[in-house]
Amino acid sequence: MTRPASPGSHPDSSDHPSSLDHQSSPGAQKALTANIATVAGVGPRRSAALFARHITTLGDALAHVPYRYEDLRRRDDIAALQPGTTAVLEGVLQNVVDRPMAGRWSRRMVSGLLKQPSGKSIRVVWFNLRSGGLPSGEPLLLAGRVNSGPNKLPELVHPEIYRLRAASPPALRPIYSLPAEVSQRLFGEIVSHAFKQNRGERLGAIPLQLQKRNNLCDILDAFQYLHQPPVDASLERLQTGATEAHRALALDEMFTFQLALARERARLQARNGAVLNGPADLTNALRASLPFSLTPSQVRSINEISAELAGSSQMNRILIGDVGSGKTMIAFYAALRAVESGWQAAIMAPTELLAEQHFATFSRLCSPLGINAVLLTGKIRPAERGRLLRALRRGDIQVAFGTQALIQEGVAMSRLGIAIIDEQHRFGVFDRARLMALGSQANVLMMTATPIPRSLARTLFRSLHVSSLDEMPPGRIPVKTEVVDEAMLNSVDAKVRAELELGRRAYYVLPLIEGQDDPDSVAATAKRLRSTSLKGFAVGVLHGRMRPAEKDEVMRQFRDGAVQLLVSTTVVEVGIDVPEATIIVIVAAERYGMAQLHQLRGRVGRGGDSSQCWLVLSHQASAPARARLERLAQCKNGEEVARMDLLTRGPGDLFGTRQTGALPLRFAGFIHDLALIEQAGELAQEWLQHDPELASRESWGARQALARMLEFGFSMHGSPNLESHMIP
Ligand code: ADP
Ligand code: MG
């Protein structure tokens, strides 16, 4: 079916115009860089659809690995078929009728009966089939979806056909995520074509020498395994991305990512930053005004930051500290270092609520010091915005707080000395570039509570210096977490009431905003609580669809105690700090990730009182979901949560791919252990020592992979669409 292509005689005029392509490794004919449009059956419409998914070359097609498999080794029983499932059936096709489809003379609807020796049979239909004979009277294997057909009898729709006399069918049929224009069969042919055309060309970034020395699986072999699994392959491991082949892909990609980080680090080290070494009058005044003394790790972090800011190269540092460890104070301190050194500071937060809270706290602490700070979010009116922007540009304003509005709308600060990003995992790695564009000399401090194992942090943030807050402020008592069934909600309400009666405050977090009848909605829950168990208490409502002024008002009332219970969506997830809150109820908790639940739980336990977190399971929650929450209840801190999360779900959250789509990693879901990330880091370092510029012929694959990752990373920047390019 595929057009014979001879890569040697046809120069690949349709190749990427990448300069790297000219330096191919010796001897390799480059069939895999051929455009997929050279495969017969792939017309302009189909190739455009594949290009849109970044599948341009035969090599790209190989990298587009199946996301699930159909096991053709099994045989189903016709009598037990359920509509909505898939079936693999053997039999002989009979009573085939073939009639034209209305309005499309060349297309036919074909139906028939698959009959088994036992006498059982099932109707089979193909819509929109090109007319042509179906093999009848010979043993066949059909694999396809079961629908409910005429008279509610099950029928097999559009199955794949394998002629058992002609050849033995494949053991496992790969299923790809594809655009509507491209059939599974056609994509399978593109893949086979790619394998056939290849004449010893290598794929992947890891150089051969490194691969051999470390006994790593070759990438082409890995692709072969995943596209054409051997008869004895484990379906379970294939489906969960846990084969050696998956590991090889993830390792190769992580290797590339590590090269990218190393390059970024080299670039950053070369930059000059604002030197912030003024007299410490403001920072001293701030410290003196605090109602508490700093924790030892806060002091250590402050010293690390001050020392680096005083130097002439640009600071790129990340501050890692669990929820509630006191990162905000470090941010304020660093901002004041800039101001007292004659520079400006910008502090960016992922939500308006959090930006507002930071601004309010800062104003309370620092207005007495005569500092001029502003808040810049999306909600500011144009005239006011214009005035603020001019003042910022002139340098009249010393500290700017804001959301993404701070970096996205052409804001300029004449003397930006430090840019601080709170909850940086919400932004993604490549946002750094934008923030730094705000002021070319700005030092950068990022802060995150992403629970992240220490060793991973070292690797993931290789291009950054790391400060960490390893202890909580004194007097904190770990949040007591319990999992309960929805049916127990009344007794949970009673616990909430008891806390409120002691003068404390509570959160109630729900997945939905509206729906009077849906118990999982903010509206219904607020109504229920107001009229029943919490009658007499002030219940406030908070969600993302409220007007900013309303949100402010409710938050302020909650902070001041005028509202005692806040019924809210996850808008309170990050950063919100109300120390009097001692109890949080999270409804339908199984819907959230571990890291997110840990963040939510961090809304309480911020004062000296003991706090509780109730994770309420919906009745439809599965047993594994319950087990996951039970494990979270046992984890005391972010590090423990991170380790478990990584083991149970893969590292998507850690890399920010789930939340922001900001990282160009498509095989990250195949990482099941930290060791892989560490190994990739070591391999990258080893190779860079050997070939720092990646200039050798052996580095060809690495160079190309790196170029693609950077290009992809930046072209995808800020786009929420990465998910569609990832293996589901
Ligand atoms: P996070 O690290 O989650 O951003 P915050 O900066 O919001 O944490 O701090 C949590 C709470 O702890 C705040 O109420 C803050 O005022 C308080 N806090 C910060 N540092 C200390 C300290 N050294 N001693 C006591 N309380 C502190
Ligand atoms: Mg915070």
Coordinates of N, CA, C and O and ligand atoms in Angstrom, one line a residue, residues 290-296 298 319-331 354 357-358 361 364-365 422-423 447-449 469 471-476 574-579 599 602-603 605-607, ligand 1:
L290 N 8.1 42.7 63.3 CA 7.4 41.4 63.3 C 7.0 41.0 64.7 O 7.8 41.1 65.6
P291 N 5.8 40.4 64.8 CA 5.4 39.9 66.1 C 6.0 38.6 66.5 O 5.8 38.0 67.6
F292 N 6.9 38.0 65.6 CA 7.5 36.8 65.9 C 9.0 36.9 65.5 O 9.4 37.8 64.8
S293 N 9.8 35.9 66.0 CA 11.2 35.9 65.4 C 11.3 34.9 64.3 O 10.5 33.9 64.3
L294 N 12.2 35.1 63.4 CA 12.3 34.3 62.2 C 12.8 32.9 62.6 O 13.5 32.8 63.6
T295 N 12.4 31.9 61.9 CA 12.9 30.5 62.2 C 14.3 30.5 61.6 O 14.7 31.2 60.8
P296 N 15.1 29.5 62.2 CA 16.5 29.4 61.7 C 16.6 29.2 60.2 O 17.5 29.8 59.5
Q298 N 14.5 30.3 58.0 CA 14.1 31.7 57.4 C 15.4 32.5 57.4 O 15.7 33.2 56.4
L319 N 13.0 29.2 46.2 CA 12.8 29.0 47.6 C 11.8 27.9 47.8 O 10.6 28.1 47.3
I320 N 12.2 26.8 48.3 CA 11.2 25.7 48.5 C 10.8 25.6 50.0 O 11.7 25.5 50.8
G321 N 9.6 25.6 50.2 CA 9.1 25.5 51.6 C 7.7 25.0 51.7 O 6.9 25.5 50.9
D322 N 7.5 24.0 52.5 CA 6.1 23.5 52.6 C 5.1 24.5 52.9 O 5.4 25.6 53.4
V323 N 3.8 24.2 52.7 CA 2.7 25.1 52.9 C 2.8 25.6 54.4 O 2.9 24.8 55.3
G324 N 2.8 26.9 54.6 CA 2.8 27.4 55.9 C 4.1 27.6 56.5 O 4.2 28.0 57.7
S325 N 5.2 27.4 55.8 CA 6.5 27.5 56.4 C 7.0 28.9 56.5 O 8.1 29.2 57.1
G326 N 6.3 29.9 55.9 CA 6.7 31.3 56.1 C 7.5 31.9 54.9 O 8.4 32.6 55.1
K327 N 7.1 31.5 53.7 CA 7.9 32.0 52.5 C 7.6 33.5 52.3 O 8.5 34.2 51.8
T328 N 6.4 34.0 52.6 CA 6.0 35.3 52.3 C 7.0 36.3 52.9 O 7.4 37.3 52.3
M329 N 7.4 36.0 54.1 CA 8.3 37.0 54.8 C 9.6 37.1 54.0 O 10.2 38.2 54.0
I330 N 10.0 36.0 53.5 CA 11.3 36.0 52.7 C 11.1 36.9 51.5 O 12.0 37.7 51.1
A331 N 9.9 36.8 50.9 CA 9.7 37.6 49.7 C 9.7 39.1 50.0 O 10.3 39.9 49.4
L354 N -4.7 35.9 46.0 CA -3.4 35.8 46.7 C -2.6 37.1 46.5 O -2.0 37.6 47.4
Q357 N -4.0 39.5 48.9 CA -3.6 39.3 50.2 C -2.2 39.7 50.5 O -1.9 40.3 51.5
H358 N -1.3 39.4 49.6 CA 0.1 39.8 49.7 C 0.2 41.4 49.8 O 0.9 41.9 50.6
T361 N -1.0 42.5 53.2 CA -0.1 42.2 54.3 C 1.1 43.1 54.2 O 1.6 43.7 55.2
R364 N 0.3 46.6 55.3 CA 0.1 46.8 56.7 C 1.5 46.8 57.4 O 1.8 47.7 58.2
L365 N 2.4 46.0 56.9 CA 3.8 45.9 57.5 C 4.7 47.1 57.1 O 5.5 47.6 57.8
D422 N 5.6 34.0 43.4 CA 5.1 33.1 44.4 C 4.3 31.9 43.8 O 3.7 32.1 42.7
E423 N 4.4 30.8 44.4 CA 3.7 29.6 43.9 C 4.1 29.4 42.4 O 3.3 29.2 41.5
M447 N 9.3 31.1 44.4 CA 8.9 30.4 45.6 C 7.9 29.3 45.3 O 7.1 29.5 44.4
T448 N 8.1 28.2 45.9 CA 7.1 27.1 45.7 C 6.9 26.2 46.9 O 7.8 26.1 47.7
A449 N 5.7 25.8 47.0 CA 5.4 24.8 48.1 C 5.1 23.5 47.4 O 4.6 22.5 48.1
L469 N 13.1 26.1 53.2 CA 12.6 26.2 54.6 C 12.3 24.8 55.1 O 11.3 24.2 54.6
E471 N 11.8 23.9 58.3 CA 11.0 23.7 59.5 C 9.9 24.7 59.5 O 9.9 25.7 58.9
M472 N 8.9 24.4 60.3 CA 7.7 25.2 60.4 C 8.0 26.2 61.5 O 8.8 25.9 62.5
P473 N 7.3 27.4 61.5 CA 7.4 28.3 62.7 C 7.0 27.5 63.9 O 6.2 26.6 63.9
P474 N 7.6 27.9 65.1 CA 7.4 27.1 66.3 C 5.9 27.1 66.7 O 5.1 28.1 66.4
G475 N 5.5 26.1 67.4 CA 4.1 26.0 67.9 C 3.1 25.4 67.0 O 2.0 25.2 67.4
R476 N 3.5 25.2 65.8 CA 2.5 24.6 64.8 C 2.3 23.1 65.2 O 3.2 22.4 65.5
V574 N -4.4 28.2 46.9 CA -3.0 28.7 47.2 C -2.9 29.9 48.1 O -3.7 30.9 47.9
G575 N -2.0 29.8 49.0 CA -1.5 31.0 49.7 C -2.4 31.6 50.7 O -1.9 32.3 51.6
I576 N -3.7 31.4 50.7 CA -4.6 32.2 51.6 C -4.2 31.9 53.1 O -4.0 30.8 53.5
D577 N -4.0 33.0 53.8 CA -3.5 32.9 55.1 C -4.4 33.5 56.2 O -4.4 34.7 56.3
V578 N -5.2 32.7 56.8 CA -6.0 33.2 57.9 C -5.7 32.2 59.1 O -6.3 31.2 59.3
P579 N -4.8 32.7 60.0 CA -4.4 31.8 61.1 C -5.5 31.3 62.0 O -5.3 30.2 62.6
Q599 N -2.1 21.2 49.5 CA -2.1 22.7 49.5 C -3.4 23.2 50.2 O -3.4 24.1 51.0
G602 N -3.3 22.9 53.8 CA -2.4 24.0 54.3 C -3.1 25.3 54.6 O -2.5 26.2 55.2
R603 N -4.4 25.4 54.3 CA -5.1 26.6 54.7 C -5.4 26.6 56.2 O -5.6 27.7 56.7
G605 N -4.1 25.1 60.2 CA -2.9 24.8 60.9 C -1.8 25.8 60.8 O -0.6 25.6 60.8
R606 N -2.3 27.1 60.5 CA -1.3 28.2 60.4 C -1.2 29.0 61.6 O -0.4 29.9 61.6
G607 N -2.0 28.7 62.6 CA -1.8 29.4 63.9 C -1.3 28.4 65.0 O -0.8 27.4 64.6
Ligands
ADP1 P1 3.8 30.0 53.0 O1 5.1 29.5 53.1 O2 2.8 28.9 52.9 O3 3.6 31.1 52.0 P2 3.2 32.1 54.8 O4 4.3 32.9 54.4 O5 1.8 32.5 54.4 O6 3.4 30.6 54.5 O7 3.2 32.0 56.4 C1 2.2 31.3 57.1 C2 1.9 31.9 58.5 O8 3.0 31.8 59.3 C3 1.6 33.4 58.3 O9 0.6 33.7 59.1 C4 2.9 34.1 58.8 O10 2.7 35.4 59.3 C5 3.4 33.1 59.8 N1 4.8 33.1 60.1 C6 5.8 33.3 59.1 N2 7.0 33.2 59.7 C7 6.8 33.0 61.0 C8 7.7 32.8 62.1 N3 9.0 32.8 62.0 N4 7.1 32.6 63.3 C9 5.8 32.5 63.5 N5 4.9 32.7 62.5 C10 5.4 32.9 61.3

